[in-house]
Amino acid sequence: MSELSRRKFIAGTAVSAGSLALSGGLMAFKEPQHLHPTSDTDTPRAKYDIMQDVAKYRKLDSHVHVNLASTDAEVQKKYAESLIDYSRRLQVQKLVLSNPVTRLINGVPDGSPEAFIRNNNIVLAVMKLYPEVLTGSFTFNPVHAKESMDEIKRCVDQGMTNAKVYYQTKINDPSYYPIVEKMIDLKMIIHCHAEVQIGVGGYRMKYNGFKPKNVSIPEDFVDIAKRYPEAMFQYAHIGGGGDWEYMCKALKNSPNVYVDTSGSNNEEHLVDFAVAHLGEDRVLFGSDNCYYQSVGKILASNLTETQKRKIFFENFNNILRKGGRNVD
Amino acid sequence: MSLAGLIVSGPVLDATEFGGHSGFMPASARPYDLMKDVMKYRKIDSHVHSDLYDGPPENNIAFMDRLGIEKMFISRPVTSGEGTPKDFRHYNDLTLKAMKKFPGRLTGQFTVNVPYQKESLEEIQRRVDQGMVGLKVYTQVKINDPLFYPIIEKMISLKMIIHMHSHCQLGLGGYRMKYDTGIRPNTSIPEDFADIAKRYPEAMFQYAHIGGGGDYEYACKMFTHLPNIYVDTSGSNNPEGMVDFAVKQLGEERVFFGSDNCYYQSVGKILASELTESQRKKVFFENYNKILEKSGNSIK
Amino acid sequence: MLIDINAYVGNWPFQQMKYNTCELLLDRMNKFGVDISVISNLNGIFYKNTQSANEELHQEIRSARKFSDRFIPFAVINPIYAGWRDDLETSVKKMGMRGVRIYPKYHDFGITDPACIELVKRVRDYGLPVAFEYRMVDSRQRSWMDIDYVVGTTKREWNLKDILPIVKAVPDAKYMILNYANAAVLTPDEMNLVKTADLIFDTSGRTITNMSEFLKLYGTNKFAFGTHSPILDYLTGQLRIESLQPSEADERVKEQLRSGNAKKMLGLS
């Protein structure tokens, strides 16, 4: 029996398994009796084909990385194959790759221009391997103002779509101001790593979370977004392990801050909560390379069809369209 | 009476969002006469002190009158100091004095300190002869310490109960000691009661005040299969469901009413329980009276 | 008339609670003659985002007319959690919450933290009371997962002196100080603050060993009936009032304690 026909067969029998249990024919499965429904109610179980549901939506991954741990071209090439495998398996039309500098040197983030230029070069190289599926965002460190500006120009010229920054500098640090203004001109979103954890980034610091001090927290986004209402910010990965209720509540009244749903955490109700607080236009699909969760958490939500389409694809595509980088 | 009959002042509500309080049929509670319920039951207080928390015995009497408590078994354990024979004799004298002042209403439980073995045994006999009933002991020595063995044997022969202070808390007596809060290490814990009750199945033990602030669920569960351990419900704590839990775990015969001078809670927690009338009577009065009956001291 | 100013629905995560829904609490009220209860949702102590608990309470009360007729809901607000100002406004204006319960120990902020002061002022400006607790449960029977304000340690349970600083900081707010526990000798200034502030205690707490003495100490206008249900038994708070002798409290005073002082605090007339 092929995998597909087996699945179809089980789906087809599931509804009536309760009545089948009475017949001798079922024993042919040699499955333990306790696996069969014992409920005496006749509530039918819906036929649900998850892969069909996965395939139903176009997807644009707003938060996904190349291999963050390697500068080796061969390693990156192999990793790119896994990204393509993901895009096919879960029907993701486009991946916006990034390679922020995550490396710590004695606990301090590496903020050198050499590091961000090297990292961007890796993304640019990987993008070229599968240009129909992969595009990329550029990284920099705003304390190196000139180098950052030069880098932005270089990367935009080579087709990158937006900015991706990390924890070298807080998003509302004055060093960001000229960069934000540049991004306003480019009509591109600034995607910044973000966290909410007690003891991180200035939030209840008596609980030391032992993280770099410049990790951006929602209050930092609220601050910069208020200063630059015409700029667009992407608050990274509300599924990244932090307190997503706090995040969404804090960002509620900042209409130019978007969130992506990526991250390894996929708490039930996370996506619903985000849409309830931020509206259906400010929530973006992303995986942060946690592929199953990224799709599962949205399919499992109570969002409408329209809302799911917006989150999987349209919201981020509308943002990219402003900068002329939309994918359709 | 209900909110329907009241005018609610304050912030204006968005009527579409809030159900509001107007226009409903008033629904109100049936009158409940708490004091009638209080006075309905005969009560023996199996755990209460005089000259300890709330002063002289007059204060005990005032609350007996207030809450319809027929009889109190008062004690004055050695709660501070060395606990020499001089100390415990002095406290027993105080108790005897209170008894004599209010005969028929107050009866004393005697206290001793078992390292003074000979003096303790003599003191027990002397106080029994003076009309005291039952032993009350404290935190000097654990209830299952071998020093207690002769004392317990004496109490078996007297057919009187051994009422021991107890506690059950994180950080006490070997139970999760990283949470130590400095409670006297010789305080008896449920395990100690279980141990001695098995050694002397013919003795009777009263595990003091399950409402004394400790983990009463832990204590009651520990005693489920030990029929010679009784608990009293006294103490300042009156968690909803505590009395029901005790009766469920121990049966309706092994739970005594007691106040430990926390009078309101002592009565409230039993009246608020789901116990039947017959169970309430047992807990308030009959169970402890049955213990008294064994030594010929029951209340008619 | 009997108004309970200190009751809850919801769960206490360390021990099974009985009577902890509107339906079960209403049965309790009907059985024991309680007309109206001020309630909040225990879950709000444990949810990081307390507004979910307020929404649960609101929905439960709205689910039947008999509930909205007999329950006065209080919101739980944590002023160091994102979005709390919106939550407060929604709770008061959209959900009809008639006061706010604040849990500095459980939500982990100082009682005079600027955020707490701001919250109390905002509630004051709505004309509503705030409620603080001495404690939720006796620390001696606490779970290992509960907060560690423990009798006998340097981080002891709270007494009145620990709560008064907020009253001093915002002296014109309305306060409900609940589940009276742990005696403290007040300075003349502190006693004056208690007496002059718009502040009431409920009758549920274990430290009230002799109601009559507490009435003498603080005044008959300072107490209102409260149960701390479903954590404490449903009758002890009532017994403290009903067992007062006529020489200690006449019917007028008893009515003050049963409902008069509560009505004043809650803006009911």
XYZ file of N, CA and C in Angstrom, chain A residues 28-142:
345
model
N -8.320 -7.819 11.333
C -7.288 -7.959 10.316
C -6.197 -6.904 10.467
N -6.522 -5.784 11.092
C -5.529 -4.730 11.299
C -4.494 -5.122 12.338
N -4.867 -6.050 13.195
C -4.006 -6.452 14.305
C -3.583 -5.251 15.152
N -4.502 -4.307 15.326
C -4.200 -3.158 16.179
C -4.817 -3.392 17.549
N -4.156 -2.914 18.590
C -4.719 -3.123 19.918
C -6.114 -2.503 20.033
N -6.950 -3.182 20.751
C -8.338 -2.760 20.854
C -8.470 -1.333 21.395
N -7.557 -0.980 22.329
C -7.732 0.319 22.984
C -7.500 1.488 22.040
N -6.957 1.227 20.866
C -6.760 2.324 19.925
C -8.061 2.752 19.269
N -9.034 1.882 19.358
C -10.295 2.215 18.697
C -11.167 3.050 19.593
N -11.981 3.875 18.983
C -12.813 4.757 19.807
C -13.751 3.972 20.704
N -13.812 4.386 21.941
C -14.715 3.723 22.873
C -15.910 4.612 23.185
N -15.880 5.814 22.630
C -16.971 6.736 22.908
C -18.284 6.160 22.413
N -19.339 6.363 23.179
C -20.620 5.869 22.716
C -21.405 6.979 22.011
N -20.766 8.099 21.811
C -21.439 9.137 21.036
C -21.115 8.914 19.562
N -21.954 9.509 18.726
C -21.778 9.306 17.298
C -21.188 10.530 16.615
N -20.492 11.352 17.396
C -19.911 12.541 16.790
C -18.941 12.131 15.698
N -19.221 12.550 14.471
C -18.316 12.138 13.403
C -17.017 12.912 13.466
N -15.943 12.243 13.120
C -14.670 12.938 13.070
C -14.480 13.477 11.667
N -14.070 14.751 11.597
C -13.913 15.360 10.278
C -12.742 14.723 9.558
N -12.864 14.683 8.251
C -11.701 14.295 7.444
C -10.852 15.539 7.328
N -9.630 15.451 7.739
C -8.773 16.623 7.635
C -7.480 16.197 6.978
N -7.166 16.807 5.882
C -5.918 16.508 5.184
C -4.979 17.679 5.377
N -4.069 17.512 6.294
C -3.233 18.665 6.652
C -2.366 19.125 5.485
N -1.882 18.201 4.690
C -1.001 18.625 3.598
C -1.767 19.396 2.528
N -3.039 19.046 2.416
C -3.873 19.813 1.493
C -4.033 21.246 2.023
N -4.201 21.334 3.322
C -4.337 22.637 3.953
C -3.036 23.441 3.803
N -1.919 22.769 3.958
C -0.621 23.428 3.793
C -0.500 23.989 2.380
N -0.914 23.186 1.421
C -0.726 23.566 0.017
C -1.653 24.698 -0.415
N -2.690 24.886 0.359
C -3.732 25.845 -0.027
C -3.240 27.297 -0.010
N -2.223 27.567 0.778
C -1.816 28.966 0.981
C -0.454 29.262 0.357
N -0.371 30.373 -0.365
C 0.935 30.883 -0.789
C 1.622 31.415 0.454
N 2.940 31.262 0.475
C 3.656 31.680 1.683
C 4.909 32.462 1.358
N 5.139 33.431 2.189
C 6.320 34.273 2.049
C 6.966 34.325 3.431
N 8.133 33.709 3.543
C 8.777 33.601 4.861
C 9.570 34.878 5.151
N 9.098 35.637 6.098
C 9.704 36.948 6.374
C 10.864 36.875 7.361
N 11.124 35.689 7.854
C 12.195 35.576 8.854
C 12.816 34.177 8.749
N 13.894 34.103 8.019
C 14.562 32.804 7.846
C 16.037 33.072 7.545
N 16.856 32.154 7.948
C 18.300 32.405 7.870
C 19.031 31.395 6.990
N 20.192 31.852 6.498
C 21.178 30.900 5.980
C 21.791 30.209 7.193
N 22.750 29.361 6.976
C 23.423 28.717 8.103
C 24.200 29.780 8.889
N 23.742 30.030 10.115
C 24.319 31.128 10.894
C 25.674 30.765 11.491
N 26.017 29.503 11.391
C 27.210 29.042 12.110
C 28.429 28.870 11.207
N 28.288 29.149 9.922
C 29.410 28.813 9.046
C 29.681 29.898 8.008
N 30.938 30.047 7.663
C 31.312 30.943 6.569
C 31.762 30.131 5.356
N 31.675 28.837 5.454
C 32.153 27.943 4.399
C 31.093 27.848 3.285
N 31.509 28.144 2.086
C 30.576 28.179 0.955
C 29.910 26.830 0.714
N 30.672 25.761 0.922
C 30.108 24.426 0.685
C 29.027 24.103 1.716
N 29.319 24.476 2.970
C 28.331 24.262 4.028
C 27.066 25.047 3.708
N 27.241 26.269 3.263
C 26.076 27.107 2.931
C 25.301 26.530 1.749
N 26.002 25.969 0.819
C 25.347 25.388 -0.359
C 24.475 24.205 0.057
N 25.035 23.404 0.932
C 24.290 22.242 1.406
C 23.065 22.697 2.226
N 23.310 23.727 3.009
C 22.197 24.240 3.826
C 21.101 24.807 2.920
N 21.511 25.466 1.842
C 20.529 26.034 0.905
C 19.637 24.935 0.336
N 20.216 23.764 0.149
C 19.398 22.646 -0.345
C 18.293 22.307 0.658
N 18.646 22.388 1.938
C 17.631 22.092 2.947
C 16.550 23.166 2.974
N 16.957 24.406 2.674
C 15.964 25.477 2.598
C 15.004 25.244 1.427
N 15.563 24.801 0.341
C 14.725 24.527 -0.835
C 13.801 23.343 -0.554
N 14.347 22.362 0.131
C 13.514 21.209 0.515
C 12.318 21.674 1.347
N 12.594 22.548 2.291
C 11.517 23.121 3.127
C 10.512 23.862 2.256
N 11.016 24.686 1.338
C 10.104 25.506 0.538
C 9.177 24.622 -0.293
N 9.704 23.471 -0.707
C 8.866 22.564 -1.513
C 7.922 21.768 -0.631
N 8.462 21.270 0.452
C 7.671 20.422 1.348
C 6.468 21.181 1.901
N 6.711 22.424 2.295
C 5.636 23.184 2.952
C 5.103 24.324 2.075
N 5.446 24.262 0.794
C 4.843 25.176 -0.190
C 5.076 26.639 0.165
N 6.349 26.961 0.383
C 6.710 28.351 0.650
C 7.321 28.919 -0.629
N 6.652 29.935 -1.194
C 7.091 30.432 -2.502
C 8.383 31.223 -2.419
N 8.549 31.950 -1.342
C 9.725 32.821 -1.267
C 10.257 32.912 0.159
N 11.584 32.882 0.271
C 12.237 32.986 1.573
C 13.088 34.248 1.605
N 12.872 35.099 2.586
C 13.718 36.284 2.740
C 14.806 35.939 3.754
N 15.969 35.596 3.215
C 17.061 35.103 4.068
C 17.810 36.239 4.734
N 18.363 35.937 5.864
C 19.257 36.915 6.486
C 20.368 36.191 7.212
N 21.374 36.982 7.570
C 22.535 36.417 8.252
C 23.098 37.455 9.221
N 22.310 37.785 10.263
C 22.805 38.783 11.213
C 24.023 38.249 11.952
N 24.794 39.162 12.508
C 26.004 38.728 13.222
C 25.588 38.349 14.644
N 25.555 37.065 14.880
C 25.102 36.577 16.188
C 26.266 36.234 17.106
N 27.473 36.262 16.521
C 28.647 35.822 17.270
C 28.955 36.737 18.450
N 29.277 36.118 19.584
C 29.700 36.876 20.766
C 31.193 36.687 20.961
N 31.885 37.791 21.306
C 33.297 37.691 21.647
C 33.414 38.063 23.119
N 33.738 37.085 23.936
C 33.740 37.266 25.395
C 32.412 37.855 25.887
N 31.352 37.357 25.349
C 30.034 37.796 25.808
C 29.532 39.059 25.132
N 30.376 39.688 24.315
C 29.963 40.942 23.664
C 29.734 40.663 22.177
N 28.592 41.133 21.638
C 28.323 40.870 20.227
C 29.402 41.482 19.326
N 29.745 40.727 18.323
C 30.699 41.215 17.327
C 29.979 42.270 16.483
N 30.446 43.507 16.599
C 29.764 44.588 15.880
C 30.598 45.204 14.780
N 31.577 44.482 14.312
C 32.514 45.083 13.360
C 31.945 45.108 11.944
N 32.337 46.123 11.168
C 31.922 46.162 9.759
C 32.377 44.923 8.994
N 33.577 44.425 9.324
C 34.050 43.230 8.628
C 33.055 42.089 8.776
N 32.532 41.969 9.992
C 31.612 40.866 10.275
C 30.331 41.020 9.472
N 29.725 42.240 9.460
C 28.450 42.327 8.747
C 28.622 42.246 7.237
N 29.758 42.764 6.746
C 29.994 42.665 5.286
C 30.166 41.194 4.888
N 30.958 40.488 5.676
C 31.162 39.058 5.411
C 29.827 38.306 5.436
N 29.007 38.606 6.432
C 27.720 37.901 6.549
C 26.795 38.207 5.380
N 26.774 39.474 4.962
C 25.915 39.822 3.826
C 26.383 39.123 2.560
N 27.686 39.002 2.417
C 28.207 38.322 1.227
C 27.728 36.872 1.154
N 27.635 36.263 2.316
C 27.137 34.877 2.335
C 25.703 34.833 1.834
N 24.877 35.741 2.318
C 23.472 35.761 1.869
C 23.399 36.009 0.371
N 24.157 36.972 -0.083
C 24.128 37.293 -1.516
C 24.503 36.075 -2.353
N 25.472 35.315 -1.869
C 25.901 34.120 -2.612
C 24.813 33.064 -2.618
N 24.173 32.866 -1.456
C 23.131 31.837 -1.367
C 21.920 32.221 -2.212
N 21.552 33.503 -2.180
C 20.431 33.994 -3.002
C 20.606 33.588 -4.465
N 21.846 33.677 -4.918
C 22.118 33.426 -6.345
C 21.973 31.954 -6.705
N 22.020 31.083 -5.674
C 21.901 29.651 -5.970
C 20.490 29.299 -6.439
N 19.488 29.901 -5.827
C 18.085 29.607 -6.188
C 17.315 30.931 -6.256
N 17.632 31.744 -7.222
C 17.066 33.097 -7.218
C 15.535 33.133 -7.300
N 14.930 32.095 -7.807
C 13.466 32.123 -7.919
C 12.805 31.922 -6.552
N 13.527 31.331 -5.631
C 12.936 31.061 -4.309
C 13.563 31.937 -3.213
N 14.829 32.226 -3.333
C 15.535 32.897 -2.231
C 15.822 34.357 -2.540
N 15.480 35.196 -1.605
C 15.981 36.566 -1.667
C 16.591 36.855 -0.290
N 16.960 38.101 -0.014
C 17.682 38.297 1.238
C 17.545 39.681 1.822
N 17.887 39.767 3.099
C 17.957 41.071 3.750
C 19.375 41.304 4.246
N 19.719 42.564 4.390
C 21.096 42.936 4.735
C 21.203 43.290 6.211
N 22.385 43.108 6.732
C 22.600 43.469 8.133
C 23.732 44.488 8.225
N 23.818 45.144 9.370
C 24.824 46.196 9.594
C 24.815 46.525 11.068
N 25.675 47.455 11.458
C 25.665 47.922 12.842
C 25.708 49.446 12.811
N 24.649 50.112 13.231
C 24.515 51.554 12.989
C 25.570 52.408 13.674
